[in-house]
MMTF fields as JSON, N, C-alpha, C and O atoms, coordinates in Angstrom:
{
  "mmtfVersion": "1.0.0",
  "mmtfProducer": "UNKNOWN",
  "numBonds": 563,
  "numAtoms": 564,
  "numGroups": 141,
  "numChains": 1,
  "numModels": 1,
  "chainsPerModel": [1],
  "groupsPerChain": [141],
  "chainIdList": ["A"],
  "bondAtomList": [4, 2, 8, 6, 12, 10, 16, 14, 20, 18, 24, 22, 28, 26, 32, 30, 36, 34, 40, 38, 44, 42, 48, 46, 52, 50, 56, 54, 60, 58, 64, 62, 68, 66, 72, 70, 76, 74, 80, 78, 84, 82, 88, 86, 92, 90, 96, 94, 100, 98, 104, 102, 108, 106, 112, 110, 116, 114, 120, 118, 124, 122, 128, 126, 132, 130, 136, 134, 140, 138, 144, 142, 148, 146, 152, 150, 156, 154, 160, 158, 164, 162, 168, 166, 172, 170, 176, 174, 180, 178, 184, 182, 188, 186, 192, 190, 196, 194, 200, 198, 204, 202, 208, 206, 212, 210, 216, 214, 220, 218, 224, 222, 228, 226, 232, 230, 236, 234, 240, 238, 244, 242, 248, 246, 252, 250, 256, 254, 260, 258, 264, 262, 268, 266, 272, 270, 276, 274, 280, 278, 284, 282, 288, 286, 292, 290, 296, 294, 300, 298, 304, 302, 308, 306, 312, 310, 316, 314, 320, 318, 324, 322, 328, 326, 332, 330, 336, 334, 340, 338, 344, 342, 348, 346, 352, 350, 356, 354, 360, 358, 364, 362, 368, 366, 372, 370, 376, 374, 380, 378, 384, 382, 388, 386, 392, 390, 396, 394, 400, 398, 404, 402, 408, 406, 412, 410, 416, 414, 420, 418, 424, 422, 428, 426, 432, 430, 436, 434, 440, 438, 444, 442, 448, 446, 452, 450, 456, 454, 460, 458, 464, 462, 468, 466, 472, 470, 476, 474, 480, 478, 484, 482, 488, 486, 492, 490, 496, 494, 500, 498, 504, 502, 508, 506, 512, 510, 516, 514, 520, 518, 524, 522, 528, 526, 532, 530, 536, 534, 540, 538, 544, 542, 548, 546, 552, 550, 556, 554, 560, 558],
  "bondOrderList": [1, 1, 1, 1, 1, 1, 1, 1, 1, 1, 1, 1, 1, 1, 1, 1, 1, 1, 1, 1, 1, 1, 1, 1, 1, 1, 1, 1, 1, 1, 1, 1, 1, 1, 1, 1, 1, 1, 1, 1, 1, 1, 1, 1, 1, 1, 1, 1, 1, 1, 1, 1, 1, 1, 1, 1, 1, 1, 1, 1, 1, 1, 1, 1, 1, 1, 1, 1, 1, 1, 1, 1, 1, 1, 1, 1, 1, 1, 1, 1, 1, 1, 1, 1, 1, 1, 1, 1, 1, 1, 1, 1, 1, 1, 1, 1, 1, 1, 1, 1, 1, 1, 1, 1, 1, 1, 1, 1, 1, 1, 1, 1, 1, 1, 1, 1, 1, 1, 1, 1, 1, 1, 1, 1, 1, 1, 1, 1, 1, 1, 1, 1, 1, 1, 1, 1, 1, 1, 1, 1],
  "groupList": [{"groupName": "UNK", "atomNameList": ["N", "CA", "C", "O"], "elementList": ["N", "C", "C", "O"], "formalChargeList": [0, 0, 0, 0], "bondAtomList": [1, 0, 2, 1, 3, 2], "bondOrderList": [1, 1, 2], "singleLetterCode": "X", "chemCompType": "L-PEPTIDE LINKING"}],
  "groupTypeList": [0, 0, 0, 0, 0, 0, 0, 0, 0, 0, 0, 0, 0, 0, 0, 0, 0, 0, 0, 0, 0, 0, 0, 0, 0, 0, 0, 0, 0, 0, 0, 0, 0, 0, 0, 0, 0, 0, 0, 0, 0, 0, 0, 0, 0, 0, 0, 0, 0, 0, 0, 0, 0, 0, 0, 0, 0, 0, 0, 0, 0, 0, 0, 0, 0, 0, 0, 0, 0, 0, 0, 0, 0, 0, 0, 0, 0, 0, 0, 0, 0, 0, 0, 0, 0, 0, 0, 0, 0, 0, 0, 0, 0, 0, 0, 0, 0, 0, 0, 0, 0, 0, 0, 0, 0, 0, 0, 0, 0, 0, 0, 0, 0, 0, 0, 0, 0, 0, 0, 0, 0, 0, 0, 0, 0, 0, 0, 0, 0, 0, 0, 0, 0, 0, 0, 0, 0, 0, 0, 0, 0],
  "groupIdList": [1, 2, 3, 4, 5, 6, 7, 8, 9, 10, 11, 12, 13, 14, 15, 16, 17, 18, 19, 20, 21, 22, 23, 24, 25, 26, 27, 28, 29, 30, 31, 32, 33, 34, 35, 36, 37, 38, 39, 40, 41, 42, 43, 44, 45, 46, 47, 48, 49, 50, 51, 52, 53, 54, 55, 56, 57, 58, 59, 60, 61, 62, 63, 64, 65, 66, 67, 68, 69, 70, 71, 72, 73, 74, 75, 76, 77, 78, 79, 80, 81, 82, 83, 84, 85, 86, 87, 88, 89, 90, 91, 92, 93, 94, 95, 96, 97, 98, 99, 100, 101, 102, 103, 104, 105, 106, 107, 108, 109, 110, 111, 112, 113, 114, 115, 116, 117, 118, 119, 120, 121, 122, 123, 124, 125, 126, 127, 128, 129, 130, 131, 132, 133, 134, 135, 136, 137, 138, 139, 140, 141],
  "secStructList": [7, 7, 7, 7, 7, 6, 6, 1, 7, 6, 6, 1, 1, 7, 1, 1, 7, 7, 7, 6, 6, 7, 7, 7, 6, 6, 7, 6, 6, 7, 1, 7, 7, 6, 6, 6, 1, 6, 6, 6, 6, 1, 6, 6, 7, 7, 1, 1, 1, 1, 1, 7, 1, 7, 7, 1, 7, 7, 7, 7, 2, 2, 2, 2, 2, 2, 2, 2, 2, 2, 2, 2, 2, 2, 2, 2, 2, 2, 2, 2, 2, 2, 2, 2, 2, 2, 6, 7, 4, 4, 4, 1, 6, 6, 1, 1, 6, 6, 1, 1, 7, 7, 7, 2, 2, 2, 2, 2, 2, 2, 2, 2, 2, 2, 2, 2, 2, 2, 2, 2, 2, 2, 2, 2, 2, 2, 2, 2, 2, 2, 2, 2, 2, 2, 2, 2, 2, 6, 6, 7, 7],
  "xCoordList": [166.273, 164.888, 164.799, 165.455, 163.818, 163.791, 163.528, 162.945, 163.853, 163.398, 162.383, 162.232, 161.495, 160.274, 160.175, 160.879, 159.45, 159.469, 158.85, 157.656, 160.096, 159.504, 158.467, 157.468, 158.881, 157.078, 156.118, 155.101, 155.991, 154.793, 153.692, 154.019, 152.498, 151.149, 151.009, 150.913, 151.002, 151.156, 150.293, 150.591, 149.23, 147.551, 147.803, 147.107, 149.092, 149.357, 148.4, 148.334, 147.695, 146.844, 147.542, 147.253, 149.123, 149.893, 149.517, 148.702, 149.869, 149.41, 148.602, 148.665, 147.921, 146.789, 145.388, 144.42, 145.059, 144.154, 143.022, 142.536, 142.632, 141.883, 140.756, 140.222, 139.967, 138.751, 137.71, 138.109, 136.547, 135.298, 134.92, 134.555, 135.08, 134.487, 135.55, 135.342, 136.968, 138.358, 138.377, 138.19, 138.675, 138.655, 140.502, 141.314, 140.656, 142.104, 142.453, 141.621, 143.604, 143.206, 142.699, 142.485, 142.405, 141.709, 140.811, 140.807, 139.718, 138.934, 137.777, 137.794, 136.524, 135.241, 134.779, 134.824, 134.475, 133.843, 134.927, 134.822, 136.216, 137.196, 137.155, 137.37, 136.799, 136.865, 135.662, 134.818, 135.755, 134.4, 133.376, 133.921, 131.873, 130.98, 130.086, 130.114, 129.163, 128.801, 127.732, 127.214, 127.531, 126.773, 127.31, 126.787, 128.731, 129.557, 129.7, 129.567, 130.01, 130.536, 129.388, 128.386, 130.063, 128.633, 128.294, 129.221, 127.017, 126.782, 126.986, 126.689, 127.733, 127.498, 126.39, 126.481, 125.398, 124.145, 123.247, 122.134, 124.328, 123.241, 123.281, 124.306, 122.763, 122.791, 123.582, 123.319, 124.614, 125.667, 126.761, 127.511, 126.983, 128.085, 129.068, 128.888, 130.253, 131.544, 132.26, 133.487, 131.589, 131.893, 132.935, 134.045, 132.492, 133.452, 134.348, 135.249, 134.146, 135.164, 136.786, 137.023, 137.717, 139.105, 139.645, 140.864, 138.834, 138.583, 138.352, 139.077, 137.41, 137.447, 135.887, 135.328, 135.447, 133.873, 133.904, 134.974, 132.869, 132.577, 132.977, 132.362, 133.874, 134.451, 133.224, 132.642, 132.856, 131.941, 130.447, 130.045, 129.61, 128.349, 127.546, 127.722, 126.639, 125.764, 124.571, 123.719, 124.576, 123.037, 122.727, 123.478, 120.626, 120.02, 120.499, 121.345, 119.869, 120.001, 118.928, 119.201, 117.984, 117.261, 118.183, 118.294, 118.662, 119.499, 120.846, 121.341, 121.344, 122.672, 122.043, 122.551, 120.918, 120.37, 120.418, 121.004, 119.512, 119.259, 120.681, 120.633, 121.856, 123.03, 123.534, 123.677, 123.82, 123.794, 123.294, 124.031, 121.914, 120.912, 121.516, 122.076, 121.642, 121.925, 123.172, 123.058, 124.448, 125.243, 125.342, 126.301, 124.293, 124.283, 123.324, 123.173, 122.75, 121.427, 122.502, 122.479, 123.795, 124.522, 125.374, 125.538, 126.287, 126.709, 125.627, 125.875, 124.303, 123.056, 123.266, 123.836, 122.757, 122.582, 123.282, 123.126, 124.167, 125.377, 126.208, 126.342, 126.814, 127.21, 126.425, 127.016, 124.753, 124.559, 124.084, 123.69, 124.213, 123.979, 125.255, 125.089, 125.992, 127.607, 127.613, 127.913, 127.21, 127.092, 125.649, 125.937, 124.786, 123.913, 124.52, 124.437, 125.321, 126.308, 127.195, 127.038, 127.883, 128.654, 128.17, 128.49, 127.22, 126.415, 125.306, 124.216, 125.738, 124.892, 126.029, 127.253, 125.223, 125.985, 126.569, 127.36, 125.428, 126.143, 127.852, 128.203, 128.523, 129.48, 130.65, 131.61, 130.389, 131.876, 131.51, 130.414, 132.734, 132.586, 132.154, 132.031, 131.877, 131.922, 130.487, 130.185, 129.718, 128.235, 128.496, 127.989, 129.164, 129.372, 130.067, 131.24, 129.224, 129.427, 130.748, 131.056, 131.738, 133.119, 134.025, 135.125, 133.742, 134.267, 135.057, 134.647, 135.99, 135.9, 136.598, 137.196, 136.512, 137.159, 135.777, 134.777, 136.008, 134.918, 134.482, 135.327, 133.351, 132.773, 132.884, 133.525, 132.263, 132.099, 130.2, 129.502, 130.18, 128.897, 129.3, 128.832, 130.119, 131.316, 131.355, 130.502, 132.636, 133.193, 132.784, 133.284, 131.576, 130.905, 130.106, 130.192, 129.37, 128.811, 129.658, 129.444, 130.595, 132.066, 132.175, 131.82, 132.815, 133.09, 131.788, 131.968, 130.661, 129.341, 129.081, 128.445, 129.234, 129.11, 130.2, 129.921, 131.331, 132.667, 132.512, 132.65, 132.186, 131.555, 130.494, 130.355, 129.862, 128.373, 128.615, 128.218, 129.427, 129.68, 130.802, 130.932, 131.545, 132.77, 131.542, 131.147, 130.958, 130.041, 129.131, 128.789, 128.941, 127.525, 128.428, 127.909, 130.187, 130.718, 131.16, 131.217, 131.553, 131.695, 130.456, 130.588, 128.92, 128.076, 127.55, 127.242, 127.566, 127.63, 128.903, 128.662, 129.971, 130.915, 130.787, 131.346, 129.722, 129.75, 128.34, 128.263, 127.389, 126.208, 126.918, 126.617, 127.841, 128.549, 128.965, 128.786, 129.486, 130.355, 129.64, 129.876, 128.7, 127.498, 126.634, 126.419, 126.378, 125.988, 126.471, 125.993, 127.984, 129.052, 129.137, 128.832, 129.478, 129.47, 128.017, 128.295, 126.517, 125.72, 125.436, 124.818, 126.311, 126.475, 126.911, 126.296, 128.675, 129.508, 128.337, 128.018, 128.049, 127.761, 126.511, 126.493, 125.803, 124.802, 124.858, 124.116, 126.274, 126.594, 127.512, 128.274, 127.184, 127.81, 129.671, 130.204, 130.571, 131.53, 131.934, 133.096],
  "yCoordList": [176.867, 176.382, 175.198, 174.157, 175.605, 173.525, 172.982, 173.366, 171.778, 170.448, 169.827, 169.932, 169.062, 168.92, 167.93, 166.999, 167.658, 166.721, 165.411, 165.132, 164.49, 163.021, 162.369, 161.767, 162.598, 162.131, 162.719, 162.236, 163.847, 164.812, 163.852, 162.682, 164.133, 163.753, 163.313, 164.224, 162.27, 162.275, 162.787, 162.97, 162.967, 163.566, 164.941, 165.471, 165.775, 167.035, 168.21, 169.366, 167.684, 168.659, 169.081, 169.989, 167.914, 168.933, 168.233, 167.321, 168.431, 167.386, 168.299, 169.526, 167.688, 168.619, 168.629, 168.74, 168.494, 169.098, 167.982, 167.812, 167.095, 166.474, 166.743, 167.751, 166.08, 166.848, 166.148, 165.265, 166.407, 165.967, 164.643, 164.255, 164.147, 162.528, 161.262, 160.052, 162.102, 160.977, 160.646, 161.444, 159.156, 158.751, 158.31, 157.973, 158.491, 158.072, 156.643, 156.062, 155.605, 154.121, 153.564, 154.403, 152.54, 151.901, 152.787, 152.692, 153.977, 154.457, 153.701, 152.678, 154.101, 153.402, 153.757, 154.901, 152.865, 153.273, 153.472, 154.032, 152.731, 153.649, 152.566, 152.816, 151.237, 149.939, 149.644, 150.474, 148.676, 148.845, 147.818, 146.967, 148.039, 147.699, 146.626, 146.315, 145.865, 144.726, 145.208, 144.585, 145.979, 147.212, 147.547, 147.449, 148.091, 148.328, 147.177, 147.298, 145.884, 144.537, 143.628, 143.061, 143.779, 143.427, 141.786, 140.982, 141.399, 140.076, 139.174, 138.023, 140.479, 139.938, 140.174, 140.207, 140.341, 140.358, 138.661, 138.174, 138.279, 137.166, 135.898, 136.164, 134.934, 133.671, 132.697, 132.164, 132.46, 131.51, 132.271, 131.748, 133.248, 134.082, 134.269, 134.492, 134.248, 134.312, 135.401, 135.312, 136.601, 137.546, 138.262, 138.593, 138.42, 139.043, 138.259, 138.764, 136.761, 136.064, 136.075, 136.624, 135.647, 136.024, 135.141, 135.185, 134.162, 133.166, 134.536, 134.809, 135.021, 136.033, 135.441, 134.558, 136.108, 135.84, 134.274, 133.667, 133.757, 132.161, 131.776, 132.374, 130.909, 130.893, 130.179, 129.347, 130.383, 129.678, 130.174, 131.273, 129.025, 129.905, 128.453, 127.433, 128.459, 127.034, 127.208, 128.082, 126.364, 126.028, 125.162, 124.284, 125.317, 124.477, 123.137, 123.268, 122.078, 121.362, 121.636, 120.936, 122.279, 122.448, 123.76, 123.755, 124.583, 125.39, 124.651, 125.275, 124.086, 123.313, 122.432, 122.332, 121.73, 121.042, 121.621, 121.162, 123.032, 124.118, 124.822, 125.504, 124.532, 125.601, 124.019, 124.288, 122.892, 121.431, 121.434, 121.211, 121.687, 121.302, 122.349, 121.88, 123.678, 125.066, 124.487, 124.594, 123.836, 123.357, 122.184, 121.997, 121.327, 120.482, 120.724, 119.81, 121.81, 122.797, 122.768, 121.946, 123.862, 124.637, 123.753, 124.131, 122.311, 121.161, 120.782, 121.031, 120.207, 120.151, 120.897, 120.461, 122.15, 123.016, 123.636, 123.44, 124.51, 124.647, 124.388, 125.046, 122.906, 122.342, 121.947, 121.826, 121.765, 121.243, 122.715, 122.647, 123.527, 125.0, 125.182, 125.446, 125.064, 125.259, 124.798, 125.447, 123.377, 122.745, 123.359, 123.249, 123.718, 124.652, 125.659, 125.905, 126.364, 127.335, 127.123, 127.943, 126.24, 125.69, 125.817, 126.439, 124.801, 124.329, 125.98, 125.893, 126.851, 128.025, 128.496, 128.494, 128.91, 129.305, 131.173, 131.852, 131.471, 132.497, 133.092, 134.155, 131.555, 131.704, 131.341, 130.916, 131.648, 131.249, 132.281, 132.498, 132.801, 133.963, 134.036, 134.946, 131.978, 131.975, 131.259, 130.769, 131.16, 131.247, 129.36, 128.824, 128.59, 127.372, 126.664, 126.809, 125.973, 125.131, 124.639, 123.825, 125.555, 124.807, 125.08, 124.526, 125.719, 126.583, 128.065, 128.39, 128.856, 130.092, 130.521, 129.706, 131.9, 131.547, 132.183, 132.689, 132.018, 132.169, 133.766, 134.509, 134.28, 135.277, 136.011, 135.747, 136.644, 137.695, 136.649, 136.795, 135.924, 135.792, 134.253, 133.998, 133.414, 132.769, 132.959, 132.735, 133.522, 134.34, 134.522, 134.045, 135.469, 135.828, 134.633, 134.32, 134.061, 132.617, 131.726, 131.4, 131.407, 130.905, 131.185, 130.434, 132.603, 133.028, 132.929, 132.321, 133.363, 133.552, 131.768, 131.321, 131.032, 129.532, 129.373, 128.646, 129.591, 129.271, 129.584, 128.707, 130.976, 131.58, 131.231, 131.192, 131.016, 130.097, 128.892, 128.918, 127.813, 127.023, 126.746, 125.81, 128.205, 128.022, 128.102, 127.116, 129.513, 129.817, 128.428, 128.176, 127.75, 126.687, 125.745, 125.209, 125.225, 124.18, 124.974, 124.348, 126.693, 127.151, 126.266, 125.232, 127.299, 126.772, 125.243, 124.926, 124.593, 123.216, 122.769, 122.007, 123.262, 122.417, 123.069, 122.607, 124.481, 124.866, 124.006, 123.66, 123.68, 122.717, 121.514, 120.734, 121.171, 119.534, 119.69, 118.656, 120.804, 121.058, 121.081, 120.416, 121.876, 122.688, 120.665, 120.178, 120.048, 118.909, 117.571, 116.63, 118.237, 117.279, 117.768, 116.915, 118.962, 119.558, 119.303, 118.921, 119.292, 118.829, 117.178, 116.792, 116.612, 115.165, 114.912, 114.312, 115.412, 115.364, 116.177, 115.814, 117.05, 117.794, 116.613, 116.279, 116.276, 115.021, 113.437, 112.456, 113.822, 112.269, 112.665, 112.008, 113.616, 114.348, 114.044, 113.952, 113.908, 114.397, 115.43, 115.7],
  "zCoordList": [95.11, 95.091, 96.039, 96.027, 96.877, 97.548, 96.881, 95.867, 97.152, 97.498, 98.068, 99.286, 97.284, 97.719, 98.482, 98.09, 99.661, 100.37, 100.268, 100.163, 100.33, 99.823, 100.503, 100.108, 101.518, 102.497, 102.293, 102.79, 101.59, 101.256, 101.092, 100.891, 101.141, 100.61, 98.946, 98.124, 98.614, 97.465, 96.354, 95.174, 96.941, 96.628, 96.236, 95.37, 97.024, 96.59, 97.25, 96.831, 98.336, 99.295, 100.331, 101.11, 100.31, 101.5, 102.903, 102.765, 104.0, 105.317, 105.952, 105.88, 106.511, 107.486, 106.77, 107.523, 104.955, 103.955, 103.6, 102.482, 105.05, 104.364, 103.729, 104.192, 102.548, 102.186, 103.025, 103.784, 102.985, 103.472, 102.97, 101.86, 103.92, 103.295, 103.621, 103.53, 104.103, 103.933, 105.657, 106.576, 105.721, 106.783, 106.972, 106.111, 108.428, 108.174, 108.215, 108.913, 107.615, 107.991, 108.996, 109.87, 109.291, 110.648, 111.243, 112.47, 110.577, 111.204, 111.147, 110.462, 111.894, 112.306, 110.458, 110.006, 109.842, 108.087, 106.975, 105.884, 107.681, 106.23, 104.956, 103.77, 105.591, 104.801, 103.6, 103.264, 103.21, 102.59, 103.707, 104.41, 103.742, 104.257, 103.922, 102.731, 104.784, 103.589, 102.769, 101.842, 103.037, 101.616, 100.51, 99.4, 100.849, 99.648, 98.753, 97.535, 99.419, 98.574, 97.985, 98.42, 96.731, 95.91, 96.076, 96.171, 96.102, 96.626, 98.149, 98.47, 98.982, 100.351, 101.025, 102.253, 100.541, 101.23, 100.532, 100.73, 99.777, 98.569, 99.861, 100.488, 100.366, 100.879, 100.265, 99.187, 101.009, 99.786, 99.383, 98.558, 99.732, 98.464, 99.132, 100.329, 98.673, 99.762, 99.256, 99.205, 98.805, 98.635, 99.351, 98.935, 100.306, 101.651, 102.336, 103.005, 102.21, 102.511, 102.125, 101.049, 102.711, 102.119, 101.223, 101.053, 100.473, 99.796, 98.526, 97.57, 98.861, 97.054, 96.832, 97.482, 95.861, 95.228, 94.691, 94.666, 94.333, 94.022, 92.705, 91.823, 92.297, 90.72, 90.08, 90.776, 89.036, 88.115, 88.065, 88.446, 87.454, 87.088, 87.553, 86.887, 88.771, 88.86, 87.921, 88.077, 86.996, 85.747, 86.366, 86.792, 86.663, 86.325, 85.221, 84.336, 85.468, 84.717, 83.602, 82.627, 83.426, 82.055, 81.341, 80.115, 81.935, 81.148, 80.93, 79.991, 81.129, 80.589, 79.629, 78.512, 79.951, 78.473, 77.152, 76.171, 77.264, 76.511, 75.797, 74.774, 76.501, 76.051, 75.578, 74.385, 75.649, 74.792, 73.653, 72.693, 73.464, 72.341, 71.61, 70.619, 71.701, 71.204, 70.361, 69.14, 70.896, 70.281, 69.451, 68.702, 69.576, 68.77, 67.511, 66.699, 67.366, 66.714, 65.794, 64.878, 65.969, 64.985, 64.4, 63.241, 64.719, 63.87, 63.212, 62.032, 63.314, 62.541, 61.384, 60.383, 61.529, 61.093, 59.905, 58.699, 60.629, 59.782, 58.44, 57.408, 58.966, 58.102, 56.586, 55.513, 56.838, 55.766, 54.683, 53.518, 55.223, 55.281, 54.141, 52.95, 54.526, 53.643, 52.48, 51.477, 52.516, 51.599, 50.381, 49.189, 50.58, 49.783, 49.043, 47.84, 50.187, 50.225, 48.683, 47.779, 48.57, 47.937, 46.185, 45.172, 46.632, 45.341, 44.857, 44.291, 45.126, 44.853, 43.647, 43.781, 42.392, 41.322, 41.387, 40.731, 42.846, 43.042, 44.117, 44.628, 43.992, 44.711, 44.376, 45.018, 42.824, 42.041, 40.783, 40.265, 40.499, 39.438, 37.963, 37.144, 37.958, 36.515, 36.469, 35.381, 37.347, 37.93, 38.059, 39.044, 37.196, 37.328, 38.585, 38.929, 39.116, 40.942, 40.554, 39.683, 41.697, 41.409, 40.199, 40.186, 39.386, 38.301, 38.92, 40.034, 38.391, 38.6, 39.87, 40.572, 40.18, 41.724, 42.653, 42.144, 43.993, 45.052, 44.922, 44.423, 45.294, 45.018, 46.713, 47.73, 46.465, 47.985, 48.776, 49.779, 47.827, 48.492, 49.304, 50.413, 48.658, 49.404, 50.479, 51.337, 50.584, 51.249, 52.726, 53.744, 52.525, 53.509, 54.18, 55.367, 53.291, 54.001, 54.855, 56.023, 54.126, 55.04, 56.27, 57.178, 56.446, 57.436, 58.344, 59.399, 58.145, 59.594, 59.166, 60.12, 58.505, 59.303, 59.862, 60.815, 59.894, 60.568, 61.946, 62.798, 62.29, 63.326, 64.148, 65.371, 63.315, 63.702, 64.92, 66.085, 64.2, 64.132, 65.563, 66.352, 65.381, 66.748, 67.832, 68.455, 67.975, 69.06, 69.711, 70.867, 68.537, 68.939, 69.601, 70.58, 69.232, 70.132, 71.469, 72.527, 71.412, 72.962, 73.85, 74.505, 73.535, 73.652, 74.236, 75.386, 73.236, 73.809, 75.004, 75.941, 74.814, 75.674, 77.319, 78.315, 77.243, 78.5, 78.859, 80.037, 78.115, 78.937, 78.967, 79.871, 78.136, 78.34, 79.931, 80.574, 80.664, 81.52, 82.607, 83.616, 82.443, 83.444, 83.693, 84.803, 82.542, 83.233, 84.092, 84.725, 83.601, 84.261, 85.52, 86.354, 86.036, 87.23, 87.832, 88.969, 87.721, 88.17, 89.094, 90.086, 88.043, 88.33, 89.189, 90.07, 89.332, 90.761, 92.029, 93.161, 91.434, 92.584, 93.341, 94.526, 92.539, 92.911, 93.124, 93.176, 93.218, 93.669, 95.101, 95.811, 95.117, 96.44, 96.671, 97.777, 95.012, 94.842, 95.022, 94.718]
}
């Protein structure tokens, strides 16, 4: 039986089989185009540059306020939320606040303020960030 040939086509069409549409390297269109590359048509975008696409996200300064307040909403919020939470006779088994052990209604409150609570400091620490980066950028750091 042969032996199959190691230089073969790895595609498995065999040499000679190109299909319709395949350009060979370094042909006129084999690359991508600034059509193909997404955001090299945007003003500003270094998409196509050999630098790579632009790291980060520029916010307005009223939307970095807004993603701030959002986080300081859910410490507000939240916390005193828990504490209701707590003092609810439906969250201990023996209906008595602090008696008994924790219920499913617990439980569950816990966890989506815990949650709550992570999201709103992501939240905030990216407008903390987004307004810090505004600053440098406006003090022409």
């Amino acid at each position: 039986m042969p032996q199959d040939d190691v230089t073969a086509d790895p595609s498995g069409r065999g040499p000679g089989s190109a299909l319709a549409g395949d350009a060979p390297a370094g042909a006129l269109g084999a690359g991508p185009t600034g059509a193909d590359v997404p955001g090299a048509d945007v003003p500003g975008s270094r998409a196509g540059s050999p630098d790579g696409p632009r790291r980060g996200l520029a916010l307005t300064r009223g939307w970095a306020l807004f993603l701030l307040a959002v986080g300081v909403w859910n410490w507000v919020i939240w916390p005193r939320f828990s504490l209701a939470i707590w003092d609810d006779p439906r969250a201990w088994s023996t209906r008595v606040v602090g008696h008994g052990t924790p219920t499913g209604f617990l439980w569950i409150h816990a966890f989506l303020i815990v949650v709550s609570v992570a999201f709103g400091t992501i939240v905030g620490v990216l407008g903390i960030r987004a307004l810090l980066r505004l600053r440098r950028r406006g003090s022409g750091a």
